[in-house]
C-alpha atoms as a printed R data frame, in Angstrom:
    type eleno elety resid chain resno       x       y       z
1   ATOM     1    CA   MET     A     1 -55.294 133.670 -39.620
2   ATOM     2    CA   SER     A     2 -58.403 134.311 -35.979
3   ATOM     3    CA   SER     A     3 -60.881 136.931 -36.251
4   ATOM     4    CA   CYS     A     4 -58.664 140.585 -37.555
5   ATOM     5    CA   PHE     A     5 -61.274 143.691 -38.068
6   ATOM     6    CA   THR     A     6 -60.620 147.052 -39.841
7   ATOM     7    CA   PHE     A     7 -61.621 150.719 -38.514
8   ATOM     8    CA   HIS     A     8 -60.158 154.021 -39.520
9   ATOM     9    CA   ILE     A     9 -58.412 156.531 -38.176
10  ATOM    10    CA   GLY     A    10 -58.702 159.600 -40.008
11  ATOM    11    CA   ARG     A    11 -57.480 159.392 -43.370
12  ATOM    12    CA   THR     A    12 -55.830 155.353 -42.758
13  ATOM    13    CA   GLU     A    13 -57.476 152.365 -42.934
14  ATOM    14    CA   VAL     A    14 -56.268 150.021 -39.877
15  ATOM    15    CA   MET     A    15 -56.561 146.491 -39.789
16  ATOM    16    CA   SER     A    16 -55.833 144.828 -36.419
17  ATOM    17    CA   GLY     A    17 -55.932 140.707 -35.298
18  ATOM    18    CA   ALA     A    18 -53.493 138.482 -35.163
19  ATOM    19    CA   GLY     A    19 -52.538 137.246 -39.174
20  ATOM    20    CA   CYS     A    20 -53.548 139.880 -40.989
21  ATOM    21    CA   ALA     A    21 -50.460 140.659 -41.936
22  ATOM    22    CA   GLY     A    22 -51.869 137.398 -44.859
23  ATOM    23    CA   ARG     A    23 -54.194 139.727 -46.139
24  ATOM    24    CA   LEU     A    24 -51.327 141.926 -47.515
25  ATOM    25    CA   PRO     A    25 -52.527 140.054 -51.801
26  ATOM    26    CA   GLU     A    26 -56.079 141.518 -51.098
27  ATOM    27    CA   ILE     A    27 -54.480 144.848 -49.653
28  ATOM    28    CA   LEU     A    28 -52.390 145.454 -52.773
29  ATOM    29    CA   SER     A    29 -55.297 143.924 -55.642
30  ATOM    30    CA   GLN     A    30 -58.468 146.093 -54.220
31  ATOM    31    CA   ALA     A    31 -55.227 149.071 -54.561
32  ATOM    32    CA   GLY     A    32 -55.238 147.915 -57.681
33  ATOM    33    CA   ALA     A    33 -50.754 147.724 -56.768
34  ATOM    34    CA   GLU     A    34 -48.750 146.197 -59.645
35  ATOM    35    CA   LYS     A    35 -45.708 146.314 -57.884
36  ATOM    36    CA   ALA     A    36 -44.620 147.272 -54.505
37  ATOM    37    CA   LEU     A    37 -41.494 148.085 -52.104
38  ATOM    38    CA   ILE     A    38 -41.089 146.358 -49.602
39  ATOM    39    CA   VAL     A    39 -38.568 148.623 -46.787
40  ATOM    40    CA   THR     A    40 -37.764 146.833 -43.578
41  ATOM    41    CA   ASP     A    41 -34.757 145.765 -42.690
42  ATOM    42    CA   HIS     A    42 -31.706 142.777 -43.682
43  ATOM    43    CA   VAL     A    43 -32.855 140.570 -39.514
44  ATOM    44    CA   LEU     A    44 -36.686 140.743 -40.256
45  ATOM    45    CA   SER     A    45 -36.440 140.250 -43.291
46  ATOM    46    CA   GLY     A    46 -34.912 136.237 -42.550
47  ATOM    47    CA   ILE     A    47 -37.057 135.286 -39.770
48  ATOM    48    CA   SER     A    48 -40.569 132.709 -40.382
49  ATOM    49    CA   TYR     A    49 -42.388 134.738 -40.167
50  ATOM    50    CA   PHE     A    50 -41.687 137.624 -42.875
51  ATOM    51    CA   GLN     A    51 -40.676 134.778 -45.543
52  ATOM    52    CA   SER     A    52 -44.180 133.819 -45.016
53  ATOM    53    CA   VAL     A    53 -46.150 137.173 -45.888
54  ATOM    54    CA   ILE     A    54 -43.704 137.259 -48.904
55  ATOM    55    CA   HIS     A    55 -44.480 133.890 -49.840
56  ATOM    56    CA   THR     A    56 -48.594 135.231 -49.468
57  ATOM    57    CA   LEU     A    57 -47.482 138.421 -52.111
58  ATOM    58    CA   GLU     A    58 -45.491 135.428 -54.677
59  ATOM    59    CA   ASN     A    59 -48.569 133.249 -54.340
60  ATOM    60    CA   ALA     A    60 -51.074 135.650 -55.391
61  ATOM    61    CA   GLY     A    61 -49.194 137.184 -58.030
62  ATOM    62    CA   ILE     A    62 -48.400 140.089 -56.395
63  ATOM    63    CA   CYS     A    63 -44.937 141.832 -57.848
64  ATOM    64    CA   TYR     A    64 -42.260 143.111 -55.269
65  ATOM    65    CA   VAL     A    65 -38.892 144.570 -55.013
66  ATOM    66    CA   LEU     A    66 -37.177 143.716 -51.463
67  ATOM    67    CA   TYR     A    67 -35.395 146.920 -49.935
68  ATOM    68    CA   ASP     A    68 -34.041 145.043 -46.249
69  ATOM    69    CA   ARG     A    69 -31.176 147.793 -46.672
70  ATOM    70    CA   VAL     A    70 -32.409 149.919 -43.468
71  ATOM    71    CA   SER     A    71 -30.778 150.998 -40.408
72  ATOM    72    CA   PRO     A    72 -31.282 151.047 -36.757
73  ATOM    73    CA   ASN     A    73 -32.332 154.982 -37.220
74  ATOM    74    CA   PRO     A    74 -32.064 155.372 -40.193
75  ATOM    75    CA   LYS     A    75 -30.405 157.068 -42.320
76  ATOM    76    CA   ASP     A    76 -30.581 159.529 -45.087
77  ATOM    77    CA   TYR     A    77 -29.262 158.317 -48.086
78  ATOM    78    CA   GLU     A    78 -31.270 155.202 -47.551
79  ATOM    79    CA   VAL     A    79 -34.720 156.937 -47.560
80  ATOM    80    CA   MET     A    80 -32.589 158.477 -51.042
81  ATOM    81    CA   ASN     A    81 -31.247 154.809 -52.304
82  ATOM    82    CA   GLY     A    82 -34.813 153.724 -51.763
83  ATOM    83    CA   MET     A    83 -36.723 156.358 -54.068
84  ATOM    84    CA   GLU     A    84 -34.412 155.375 -56.495
85  ATOM    85    CA   VAL     A    85 -34.705 151.671 -56.679
86  ATOM    86    CA   TYR     A    86 -38.427 152.151 -56.145
87  ATOM    87    CA   LYS     A    87 -37.766 154.525 -59.519
88  ATOM    88    CA   LYS     A    88 -36.081 151.823 -61.400
89  ATOM    89    CA   GLU     A    89 -37.846 149.688 -60.517
90  ATOM    90    CA   ALA     A    90 -41.124 151.130 -61.428
91  ATOM    91    CA   CYS     A    91 -42.823 149.971 -58.700
92  ATOM    92    CA   ASP     A    92 -46.808 151.764 -57.436
93  ATOM    93    CA   ILE     A    93 -46.713 151.711 -53.922
94  ATOM    94    CA   VAL     A    94 -44.484 150.835 -50.237
95  ATOM    95    CA   ILE     A    95 -45.101 149.319 -47.861
96  ATOM    96    CA   GLY     A    96 -43.026 149.640 -44.266
97  ATOM    97    CA   ILE     A    97 -42.264 146.418 -42.593
98  ATOM    98    CA   GLY     A    98 -40.603 146.988 -39.005
99  ATOM    99    CA   GLY     A    99 -40.433 148.706 -36.531
100 ATOM   100    CA   GLY     A   100 -39.871 152.507 -36.127
101 ATOM   101    CA   SER     A   101 -37.103 152.801 -37.943
102 ATOM   102    CA   SER     A   102 -38.369 150.600 -41.101
103 ATOM   103    CA   MET     A   103 -41.648 152.478 -40.945
104 ATOM   104    CA   ASP     A   104 -39.894 156.550 -40.919
105 ATOM   105    CA   CYS     A   105 -37.542 155.543 -43.795
106 ATOM   106    CA   ALA     A   106 -40.686 153.866 -45.677
107 ATOM   107    CA   LYS     A   107 -42.390 157.406 -45.046
108 ATOM   108    CA   GLY     A   108 -39.636 159.183 -45.905
109 ATOM   109    CA   ILE     A   109 -39.591 157.248 -49.886
110 ATOM   110    CA   VAL     A   110 -42.667 157.783 -50.499
111 ATOM   111    CA   ALA     A   111 -42.166 161.476 -49.781
112 ATOM   112    CA   MET     A   112 -39.667 162.010 -51.809
113 ATOM   113    CA   VAL     A   113 -39.947 160.207 -55.064
114 ATOM   114    CA   ARG     A   114 -42.037 162.957 -55.592
115 ATOM   115    CA   HIS     A   115 -39.694 166.075 -55.038
116 ATOM   116    CA   GLU     A   116 -35.960 167.668 -56.001
117 ATOM   117    CA   GLY     A   117 -33.424 166.583 -53.761
118 ATOM   118    CA   ASP     A   118 -32.245 165.161 -49.962
119 ATOM   119    CA   ILE     A   119 -34.814 164.262 -47.308
120 ATOM   120    CA   MET     A   120 -32.881 166.441 -44.704
121 ATOM   121    CA   ASP     A   121 -33.708 169.602 -47.058
122 ATOM   122    CA   TYR     A   122 -37.762 168.747 -45.166
123 ATOM   123    CA   GLY     A   123 -36.162 167.956 -42.071
124 ATOM   124    CA   ARG     A   124 -38.265 170.629 -38.537
125 ATOM   125    CA   SER     A   125 -35.018 171.984 -37.753
126 ATOM   126    CA   THR     A   126 -33.986 172.782 -41.180
127 ATOM   127    CA   PRO     A   127 -32.710 175.779 -42.104
128 ATOM   128    CA   ASN     A   128 -34.980 177.443 -44.624
129 ATOM   129    CA   ARG     A   129 -36.832 174.217 -44.627
130 ATOM   130    CA   LYS     A   130 -38.874 173.297 -47.871
131 ATOM   131    CA   PHE     A   131 -42.003 171.080 -47.828
132 ATOM   132    CA   PHE     A   132 -44.040 168.271 -49.782
133 ATOM   133    CA   THR     A   133 -46.080 170.337 -52.020
134 ATOM   134    CA   ASN     A   134 -46.786 167.104 -54.048
135 ATOM   135    CA   GLY     A   135 -48.845 164.828 -52.607
136 ATOM   136    CA   ARG     A   136 -46.112 161.389 -52.232
137 ATOM   137    CA   GLU     A   137 -46.650 157.605 -53.241
138 ATOM   138    CA   ARG     A   138 -49.092 154.708 -51.994
139 ATOM   139    CA   LEU     A   139 -48.752 153.474 -48.120
140 ATOM   140    CA   VAL     A   140 -49.066 150.231 -46.525
141 ATOM   141    CA   LEU     A   141 -47.293 150.117 -42.825
142 ATOM   142    CA   VAL     A   142 -46.501 147.045 -40.768
143 ATOM   143    CA   PRO     A   143 -45.029 147.299 -37.155
144 ATOM   144    CA   THR     A   144 -43.804 144.622 -35.595
145 ATOM   145    CA   THR     A   145 -43.017 146.532 -32.533
146 ATOM   146    CA   SER     A   146 -44.888 147.418 -29.888
147 ATOM   147    CA   GLY     A   147 -42.806 151.126 -29.303
148 ATOM   148    CA   THR     A   148 -42.570 153.777 -31.697
149 ATOM   149    CA   GLY     A   149 -46.313 154.422 -32.927
150 ATOM   150    CA   SER     A   150 -44.795 155.225 -36.133
151 ATOM   151    CA   GLU     A   151 -48.517 153.675 -37.616
152 ATOM   152    CA   VAL     A   152 -49.846 156.247 -36.908
153 ATOM   153    CA   SER     A   153 -47.988 159.527 -36.728
154 ATOM   154    CA   PRO     A   154 -46.648 162.643 -38.736
155 ATOM   155    CA   HIS     A   155 -43.151 161.637 -37.845
156 ATOM   156    CA   ALA     A   156 -40.452 160.221 -39.536
157 ATOM   157    CA   VAL     A   157 -36.901 160.576 -37.353
158 ATOM   158    CA   ILE     A   158 -33.946 160.528 -40.172
159 ATOM   159    CA   THR     A   159 -30.465 161.089 -39.531
160 ATOM   160    CA   ASN     A   160 -28.578 163.788 -41.269
161 ATOM   161    CA   THR     A   161 -25.589 161.781 -41.273
162 ATOM   162    CA   LYS     A   162 -23.649 165.313 -42.130
163 ATOM   163    CA   ILE     A   163 -24.029 165.425 -38.902
164 ATOM   164    CA   ASP     A   164 -24.481 162.703 -37.077
165 ATOM   165    CA   ARG     A   165 -27.600 164.394 -36.093
166 ATOM   166    CA   LYS     A   166 -30.923 162.617 -36.011
167 ATOM   167    CA   SER     A   167 -34.048 165.005 -37.470
168 ATOM   168    CA   ASP     A   168 -37.637 164.754 -36.696
169 ATOM   169    CA   VAL     A   169 -39.124 165.573 -40.628
170 ATOM   170    CA   MET     A   170 -42.682 165.792 -39.889
171 ATOM   171    CA   GLU     A   171 -45.639 166.168 -42.434
172 ATOM   172    CA   SER     A   172 -48.907 165.039 -42.832
173 ATOM   173    CA   LEU     A   173 -48.668 162.967 -45.688
174 ATOM   174    CA   PHE     A   174 -46.647 160.818 -42.987
175 ATOM   175    CA   TYR     A   175 -50.413 159.011 -42.343
176 ATOM   176    CA   ALA     A   176 -50.287 156.285 -44.221
177 ATOM   177    CA   ASP     A   177 -53.273 154.273 -46.281
178 ATOM   178    CA   ILE     A   178 -53.524 150.719 -44.470
179 ATOM   179    CA   VAL     A   179 -51.466 149.815 -41.732
180 ATOM   180    CA   CYS     A   180 -51.983 146.107 -40.946
181 ATOM   181    CA   MET     A   181 -51.495 145.096 -37.618
182 ATOM   182    CA   ASP     A   182 -50.398 141.528 -37.553
183 ATOM   183    CA   PRO     A   183 -49.046 140.727 -32.901
184 ATOM   184    CA   LYS     A   184 -48.503 137.468 -34.588
185 ATOM   185    CA   PHE     A   185 -45.267 139.048 -35.533
186 ATOM   186    CA   ALA     A   186 -44.271 141.084 -32.411
187 ATOM   187    CA   MET     A   187 -44.298 137.683 -30.877
188 ATOM   188    CA   THR     A   188 -40.345 137.343 -32.660
189 ATOM   189    CA   MET     A   189 -38.969 139.722 -30.080
190 ATOM   190    CA   PRO     A   190 -36.957 138.608 -27.702
191 ATOM   191    CA   ALA     A   191 -37.146 139.612 -24.311
192 ATOM   192    CA   GLU     A   192 -34.683 142.595 -24.209
193 ATOM   193    CA   VAL     A   193 -35.874 143.988 -27.251
194 ATOM   194    CA   THR     A   194 -39.787 143.535 -25.633
195 ATOM   195    CA   ALA     A   195 -38.374 145.822 -22.351
196 ATOM   196    CA   GLU     A   196 -37.396 148.204 -24.837
197 ATOM   197    CA   VAL     A   197 -40.403 149.137 -26.624
198 ATOM   198    CA   GLY     A   198 -43.008 148.757 -24.976
199 ATOM   199    CA   VAL     A   199 -40.954 150.638 -22.490
200 ATOM   200    CA   ASP     A   200 -41.011 153.843 -25.313
201 ATOM   201    CA   ALA     A   201 -45.012 153.055 -25.936
202 ATOM   202    CA   LEU     A   202 -44.855 154.058 -22.441
203 ATOM   203    CA   VAL     A   203 -42.695 156.829 -22.054
204 ATOM   204    CA   HIS     A   204 -45.004 158.236 -24.746
205 ATOM   205    CA   ALA     A   205 -48.445 158.410 -23.451
206 ATOM   206    CA   ILE     A   206 -47.011 159.571 -20.401
207 ATOM   207    CA   GLU     A   207 -45.231 162.208 -21.576
208 ATOM   208    CA   ALA     A   208 -48.332 163.218 -24.153
209 ATOM   209    CA   TYR     A   209 -50.702 162.686 -21.100
210 ATOM   210    CA   THR     A   210 -49.074 164.974 -18.586
211 ATOM   211    CA   CYS     A   211 -47.539 167.649 -21.015
212 ATOM   212    CA   LYS     A   212 -48.369 170.752 -20.332
213 ATOM   213    CA   LYS     A   213 -50.817 172.431 -23.312
214 ATOM   214    CA   MET     A   214 -52.502 169.216 -22.518
215 ATOM   215    CA   ALA     A   215 -53.447 169.979 -18.204
216 ATOM   216    CA   TYR     A   216 -54.520 173.351 -19.742
217 ATOM   217    CA   ILE     A   217 -56.570 172.374 -21.898
218 ATOM   218    CA   PHE     A   218 -59.864 170.345 -21.890
219 ATOM   219    CA   ASP     A   219 -59.798 167.469 -24.626
220 ATOM   220    CA   PRO     A   220 -61.130 164.094 -22.847
221 ATOM   221    CA   PHE     A   221 -60.786 162.572 -26.080
222 ATOM   222    CA   HIS     A   222 -57.056 162.194 -26.427
223 ATOM   223    CA   ASP     A   223 -56.700 161.972 -22.498
224 ATOM   224    CA   ALA     A   224 -58.643 158.552 -22.191
225 ATOM   225    CA   ILE     A   225 -56.517 157.861 -25.182
226 ATOM   226    CA   ALA     A   226 -53.564 158.032 -23.516
227 ATOM   227    CA   LEU     A   227 -54.279 156.477 -20.621
228 ATOM   228    CA   SER     A   228 -55.983 153.395 -22.002
229 ATOM   229    CA   ALA     A   229 -52.379 153.148 -23.032
230 ATOM   230    CA   ILE     A   230 -50.553 153.899 -20.274
231 ATOM   231    CA   GLU     A   231 -52.882 151.167 -18.742
232 ATOM   232    CA   LEU     A   232 -52.227 148.188 -21.407
233 ATOM   233    CA   ALA     A   233 -48.660 148.479 -20.348
234 ATOM   234    CA   ALA     A   234 -48.640 148.456 -17.148
235 ATOM   235    CA   ARG     A   235 -50.937 145.224 -17.519
236 ATOM   236    CA   ASN     A   236 -49.490 143.194 -21.000
237 ATOM   237    CA   LEU     A   237 -45.900 144.142 -20.590
238 ATOM   238    CA   ARG     A   238 -44.750 141.469 -18.183
239 ATOM   239    CA   LYS     A   239 -46.666 138.491 -19.866
240 ATOM   240    CA   ALA     A   240 -45.524 140.259 -23.466
241 ATOM   241    CA   TYR     A   241 -41.563 140.219 -21.538
242 ATOM   242    CA   PHE     A   242 -42.358 136.303 -19.743
243 ATOM   243    CA   CYS     A   243 -44.482 134.863 -21.795
244 ATOM   244    CA   GLY     A   244 -44.440 137.128 -25.324
245 ATOM   245    CA   ASP     A   245 -43.771 133.791 -27.815
246 ATOM   246    CA   VAL     A   246 -47.276 132.346 -27.083
247 ATOM   247    CA   ASP     A   247 -49.445 135.135 -25.575
248 ATOM   248    CA   VAL     A   248 -50.159 136.494 -28.433
249 ATOM   249    CA   GLN     A   249 -53.315 138.302 -26.355
250 ATOM   250    CA   ALA     A   250 -50.478 139.907 -24.392
251 ATOM   251    CA   ARG     A   251 -48.040 140.565 -27.798
252 ATOM   252    CA   GLU     A   252 -51.568 143.136 -29.981
253 ATOM   253    CA   ARG     A   253 -52.688 144.338 -26.540
254 ATOM   254    CA   MET     A   254 -48.502 146.095 -26.418
255 ATOM   255    CA   MET     A   255 -49.254 146.398 -30.099
256 ATOM   256    CA   TRP     A   256 -52.694 149.152 -29.490
257 ATOM   257    CA   SER     A   257 -50.605 150.364 -26.164
258 ATOM   258    CA   ALA     A   258 -47.953 151.280 -28.819
259 ATOM   259    CA   MET     A   259 -50.326 153.231 -31.756
260 ATOM   260    CA   MET     A   260 -52.792 154.826 -29.329
261 ATOM   261    CA   ALA     A   261 -49.141 156.487 -28.049
262 ATOM   262    CA   GLY     A   262 -48.230 156.788 -31.309
263 ATOM   263    CA   PHE     A   263 -51.463 159.287 -32.045
264 ATOM   264    CA   VAL     A   264 -51.286 160.661 -28.767
265 ATOM   265    CA   LEU     A   265 -48.210 162.037 -29.186
266 ATOM   266    CA   GLU     A   266 -48.428 164.437 -31.747
267 ATOM   267    CA   LEU     A   267 -49.434 166.591 -28.979
268 ATOM   268    CA   ASP     A   268 -45.662 166.619 -28.167
269 ATOM   269    CA   VAL     A   269 -42.826 164.973 -25.286
270 ATOM   270    CA   GLY     A   270 -40.641 166.589 -22.242
271 ATOM   271    CA   CYS     A   271 -37.594 166.223 -20.352
272 ATOM   272    CA   ILE     A   272 -37.200 162.616 -20.853
273 ATOM   273    CA   HIS     A   273 -37.315 163.211 -24.529
274 ATOM   274    CA   GLY     A   274 -35.486 166.205 -24.880
275 ATOM   275    CA   MET     A   275 -32.260 164.933 -21.743
276 ATOM   276    CA   ALA     A   276 -32.377 161.615 -23.722
277 ATOM   277    CA   GLY     A   277 -31.307 162.420 -26.789
278 ATOM   278    CA   MET     A   278 -28.166 163.697 -24.723
279 ATOM   279    CA   ILE     A   279 -27.313 160.151 -23.321
280 ATOM   280    CA   GLN     A   280 -27.480 158.719 -27.001
281 ATOM   281    CA   LYS     A   281 -25.543 160.943 -28.358
282 ATOM   282    CA   TYR     A   282 -23.092 160.809 -25.848
283 ATOM   283    CA   HIS     A   283 -23.428 157.522 -26.082
284 ATOM   284    CA   HIS     A   284 -23.951 154.994 -29.408
285 ATOM   285    CA   GLU     A   285 -24.608 152.023 -27.876
286 ATOM   286    CA   VAL     A   286 -28.266 153.077 -25.925
287 ATOM   287    CA   SER     A   287 -31.339 153.100 -28.845
288 ATOM   288    CA   HIS     A   288 -34.313 155.360 -28.140
289 ATOM   289    CA   GLY     A   289 -36.132 152.827 -26.241
290 ATOM   290    CA   LYS     A   290 -34.087 152.480 -23.636
291 ATOM   291    CA   SER     A   291 -31.932 156.100 -23.196
292 ATOM   292    CA   VAL     A   292 -35.965 157.017 -22.229
293 ATOM   293    CA   GLY     A   293 -36.224 154.246 -20.010
294 ATOM   294    CA   VAL     A   294 -33.529 155.429 -17.577
295 ATOM   295    CA   LEU     A   295 -34.373 158.477 -17.392
296 ATOM   296    CA   LEU     A   296 -38.611 157.893 -16.976
297 ATOM   297    CA   PRO     A   297 -39.250 157.556 -13.393
298 ATOM   298    CA   ALA     A   298 -36.672 160.326 -12.514
299 ATOM   299    CA   GLY     A   299 -38.682 162.864 -15.243
300 ATOM   300    CA   MET     A   300 -41.860 161.512 -13.415
301 ATOM   301    CA   ARG     A   301 -40.432 162.396 -10.349
302 ATOM   302    CA   PHE     A   302 -39.498 166.388 -10.801
303 ATOM   303    CA   ASN     A   303 -42.719 166.810 -12.377
304 ATOM   304    CA   ARG     A   304 -45.051 164.941 -10.670
305 ATOM   305    CA   LYS     A   305 -44.961 167.887  -8.588
306 ATOM   306    CA   ALA     A   306 -47.323 170.319 -11.010
307 ATOM   307    CA   PHE     A   307 -50.220 168.296 -12.075
308 ATOM   308    CA   PRO     A   308 -50.313 165.576  -9.373
309 ATOM   309    CA   GLU     A   309 -53.863 164.520 -10.221
310 ATOM   310    CA   ARG     A   310 -52.343 163.547 -13.892
311 ATOM   311    CA   PHE     A   311 -50.383 161.367 -12.432
312 ATOM   312    CA   ALA     A   312 -52.661 160.489  -9.574
313 ATOM   313    CA   ASN     A   313 -54.582 158.979 -12.098
314 ATOM   314    CA   ILE     A   314 -50.831 157.388 -14.548
315 ATOM   315    CA   ALA     A   315 -51.144 155.125 -10.360
316 ATOM   316    CA   LYS     A   316 -54.336 153.926 -11.143
317 ATOM   317    CA   ALA     A   317 -53.830 152.741 -14.830
318 ATOM   318    CA   PHE     A   318 -50.762 151.195 -13.257
319 ATOM   319    CA   GLY     A   319 -54.207 148.974 -11.007
320 ATOM   320    CA   VAL     A   320 -53.382 151.262  -7.958
321 ATOM   321    CA   ASP     A   321 -54.957 151.363  -4.739
322 ATOM   322    CA   THR     A   322 -55.446 155.445  -4.053
323 ATOM   323    CA   GLU     A   323 -58.541 155.300  -1.646
324 ATOM   324    CA   GLY     A   324 -57.508 157.810   0.968
325 ATOM   325    CA   MET     A   325 -54.168 159.062  -0.720
326 ATOM   326    CA   SER     A   326 -53.938 162.613  -1.930
327 ATOM   327    CA   ASP     A   327 -53.591 163.551  -5.071
328 ATOM   328    CA   ILE     A   328 -48.856 163.724  -4.537
329 ATOM   329    CA   GLN     A   329 -48.913 160.575  -2.780
330 ATOM   330    CA   ALA     A   330 -50.470 158.952  -5.451
331 ATOM   331    CA   ALA     A   331 -48.492 160.963  -8.124
332 ATOM   332    CA   GLU     A   332 -45.561 159.573  -6.015
333 ATOM   333    CA   ALA     A   333 -46.848 155.448  -6.116
334 ATOM   334    CA   ALA     A   334 -47.111 156.597  -9.938
335 ATOM   335    CA   VAL     A   335 -43.502 156.778  -9.908
336 ATOM   336    CA   ALA     A   336 -42.486 153.412  -8.237
337 ATOM   337    CA   ALA     A   337 -45.091 151.117  -9.414
338 ATOM   338    CA   VAL     A   338 -43.768 152.234 -12.930
339 ATOM   339    CA   GLU     A   339 -39.769 151.816 -10.774
340 ATOM   340    CA   GLU     A   340 -41.595 148.309  -9.797
341 ATOM   341    CA   LEU     A   341 -41.633 147.696 -14.165
342 ATOM   342    CA   LEU     A   342 -38.761 148.511 -14.963
343 ATOM   343    CA   HIS     A   343 -37.007 145.538 -12.030
344 ATOM   344    CA   ASP     A   344 -39.433 142.725 -13.095
345 ATOM   345    CA   ILE     A   345 -38.770 142.677 -16.698
346 ATOM   346    CA   GLY     A   346 -34.717 144.115 -16.312
347 ATOM   347    CA   PHE     A   347 -34.529 146.491 -17.472
348 ATOM   348    CA   PRO     A   348 -31.304 149.061 -17.842
349 ATOM   349    CA   LYS     A   349 -30.331 151.847 -15.596
350 ATOM   350    CA   LEU     A   350 -28.435 154.746 -16.311
351 ATOM   351    CA   SER     A   351 -25.490 153.868 -14.232
352 ATOM   352    CA   ASP     A   352 -25.187 150.762 -17.017
353 ATOM   353    CA   TYR     A   353 -24.321 153.567 -19.256
354 ATOM   354    CA   ILE     A   354 -22.185 156.235 -17.475
355 ATOM   355    CA   LYS     A   355 -19.954 155.216 -14.682
356 ATOM   356    CA   ASP     A   356 -19.249 158.911 -13.774
357 ATOM   357    CA   PRO     A   357 -21.389 161.963 -12.603
358 ATOM   358    CA   LYS     A   358 -19.660 164.171 -13.888
359 ATOM   359    CA   GLU     A   359 -19.289 163.446 -17.693
360 ATOM   360    CA   ILE     A   360 -23.652 164.339 -16.981
361 ATOM   361    CA   ASP     A   361 -22.419 168.374 -16.519
362 ATOM   362    CA   GLU     A   362 -21.270 167.590 -19.873
363 ATOM   363    CA   PHE     A   363 -24.055 167.917 -21.114
364 ATOM   364    CA   CYS     A   364 -26.407 169.451 -18.632
365 ATOM   365    CA   GLU     A   365 -27.203 172.872 -20.399
366 ATOM   366    CA   ALA     A   366 -27.514 171.298 -24.122
367 ATOM   367    CA   ALA     A   367 -30.181 168.876 -22.793
368 ATOM   368    CA   ALA     A   368 -31.868 172.600 -20.765
369 ATOM   369    CA   ALA     A   369 -31.695 173.662 -24.239
370 ATOM   370    CA   ASN     A   370 -33.677 170.719 -25.862
371 ATOM   371    CA   SER     A   371 -36.735 172.347 -27.234
372 ATOM   372    CA   CYS     A   372 -39.028 168.955 -26.555
373 ATOM   373    CA   ASN     A   373 -39.117 170.724 -22.832
374 ATOM   374    CA   LYS     A   374 -41.036 173.579 -24.584
375 ATOM   375    CA   ASN     A   375 -44.128 171.529 -23.240
376 ATOM   376    CA   ASN     A   376 -42.986 169.959 -19.431
377 ATOM   377    CA   PRO     A   377 -44.454 170.231 -17.008
378 ATOM   378    CA   ARG     A   378 -41.865 172.680 -15.215
379 ATOM   379    CA   MET     A   379 -39.013 174.977 -16.720
380 ATOM   380    CA   VAL     A   380 -35.761 172.889 -16.889
381 ATOM   381    CA   LYS     A   381 -33.004 174.829 -16.088
382 ATOM   382    CA   PRO     A   382 -29.624 173.513 -16.755
383 ATOM   383    CA   GLU     A   383 -29.062 172.527 -12.338
384 ATOM   384    CA   ASP     A   384 -32.224 171.164 -12.811
385 ATOM   385    CA   ALA     A   385 -30.940 168.858 -15.457
386 ATOM   386    CA   LYS     A   386 -29.033 167.786 -14.347
387 ATOM   387    CA   ALA     A   387 -30.425 166.590 -10.439
388 ATOM   388    CA   ILE     A   388 -32.752 164.420 -12.802
389 ATOM   389    CA   PHE     A   389 -30.003 163.135 -14.065
390 ATOM   390    CA   LEU     A   390 -27.959 162.505 -10.924
391 ATOM   391    CA   ASP     A   391 -31.267 161.466  -9.281
392 ATOM   392    CA   ALA     A   392 -31.834 158.422 -12.404
393 ATOM   393    CA   MET     A   393 -28.060 157.741 -11.810
394 ATOM   394    CA   VAL     A   394 -29.538 156.360  -8.404
395 ATOM   395    CA   ASP     A   395 -30.289 152.718  -8.801
396 ATOM   396    CA   ARG     A   396 -34.106 151.981  -7.388
397 ATOM   397    CA   TRP     A   397 -34.407 149.153  -8.952
């Protein structure tokens, strides 16, 4: 095991370093936990590194129950079923191991064990929304990808199967007790997934850094974190994509990028997230990471004139020599640098999913009305949404 170190983000203890997941038995013993519910998906539960970590629990005599029924975009009933397993098996701690889906499901489980009703009763968009008032069970999160940053986020995105729509359940109690950031898990990701989740993290950082809220307040703390997350992704995503099965340093730095981007995501997002939801609604085969990624350059191009100095800083984070450039020229260079990165990692384009531009007319109005646009640098009208979609249809990388 390489050197691991520990630090705190608020009340969350974070362990970082290759092989640090091997310390899970120590973590559980120190917490006085007697039986863990491990929440994950069936694909991850079958990989060798996951099994080796599970064996460390067995060798230490730690009891656990494996709940590996989480699907991409976790469903409301998966949370509720996991809660029932937790109660039936008399567990006393939850370990969420996986990408955002598994971690979000784990968050829902630890809350619902102590609350009545259905997880969707607590969604932000639910009429007469309920709130968690009875605390939660103990929670350990082990991210295995480098995208969502859910490990340090107060959000859990759960699909409401009754209306076939994602819902954001946001509560401060979703901040985990312990996060174990082990890049050896990320080394198991295939290249396509590496690109998808890496761009997801990049979008989180860029939208948080350029949202209206950040431009109008003085917040050097979050500015620094967002720009560092952008720089880490800009300078390591290619390495992780091409050499991710051997380059543990690139994997570790992408995990940092994702975690930092997830941390600043609470500041808000913008039109890229607001419009990406429409792509997923009409094309279920498109993942969240791909839906925001295909819109990233077009969204940046639309927003860059609002706060060009911020987009100029993004260019610098990408390593662009902006000497002699005006802010607007540097902002344009930032968009070009993003497109070059997407080209290099073989990222898909919107035209891979939408073949007929007339299809865009069906969801422009809904895309413009999305609540994510409220903090976008520029107001997004239906005609603006259409222009962004059409811009994204142009094959530029």
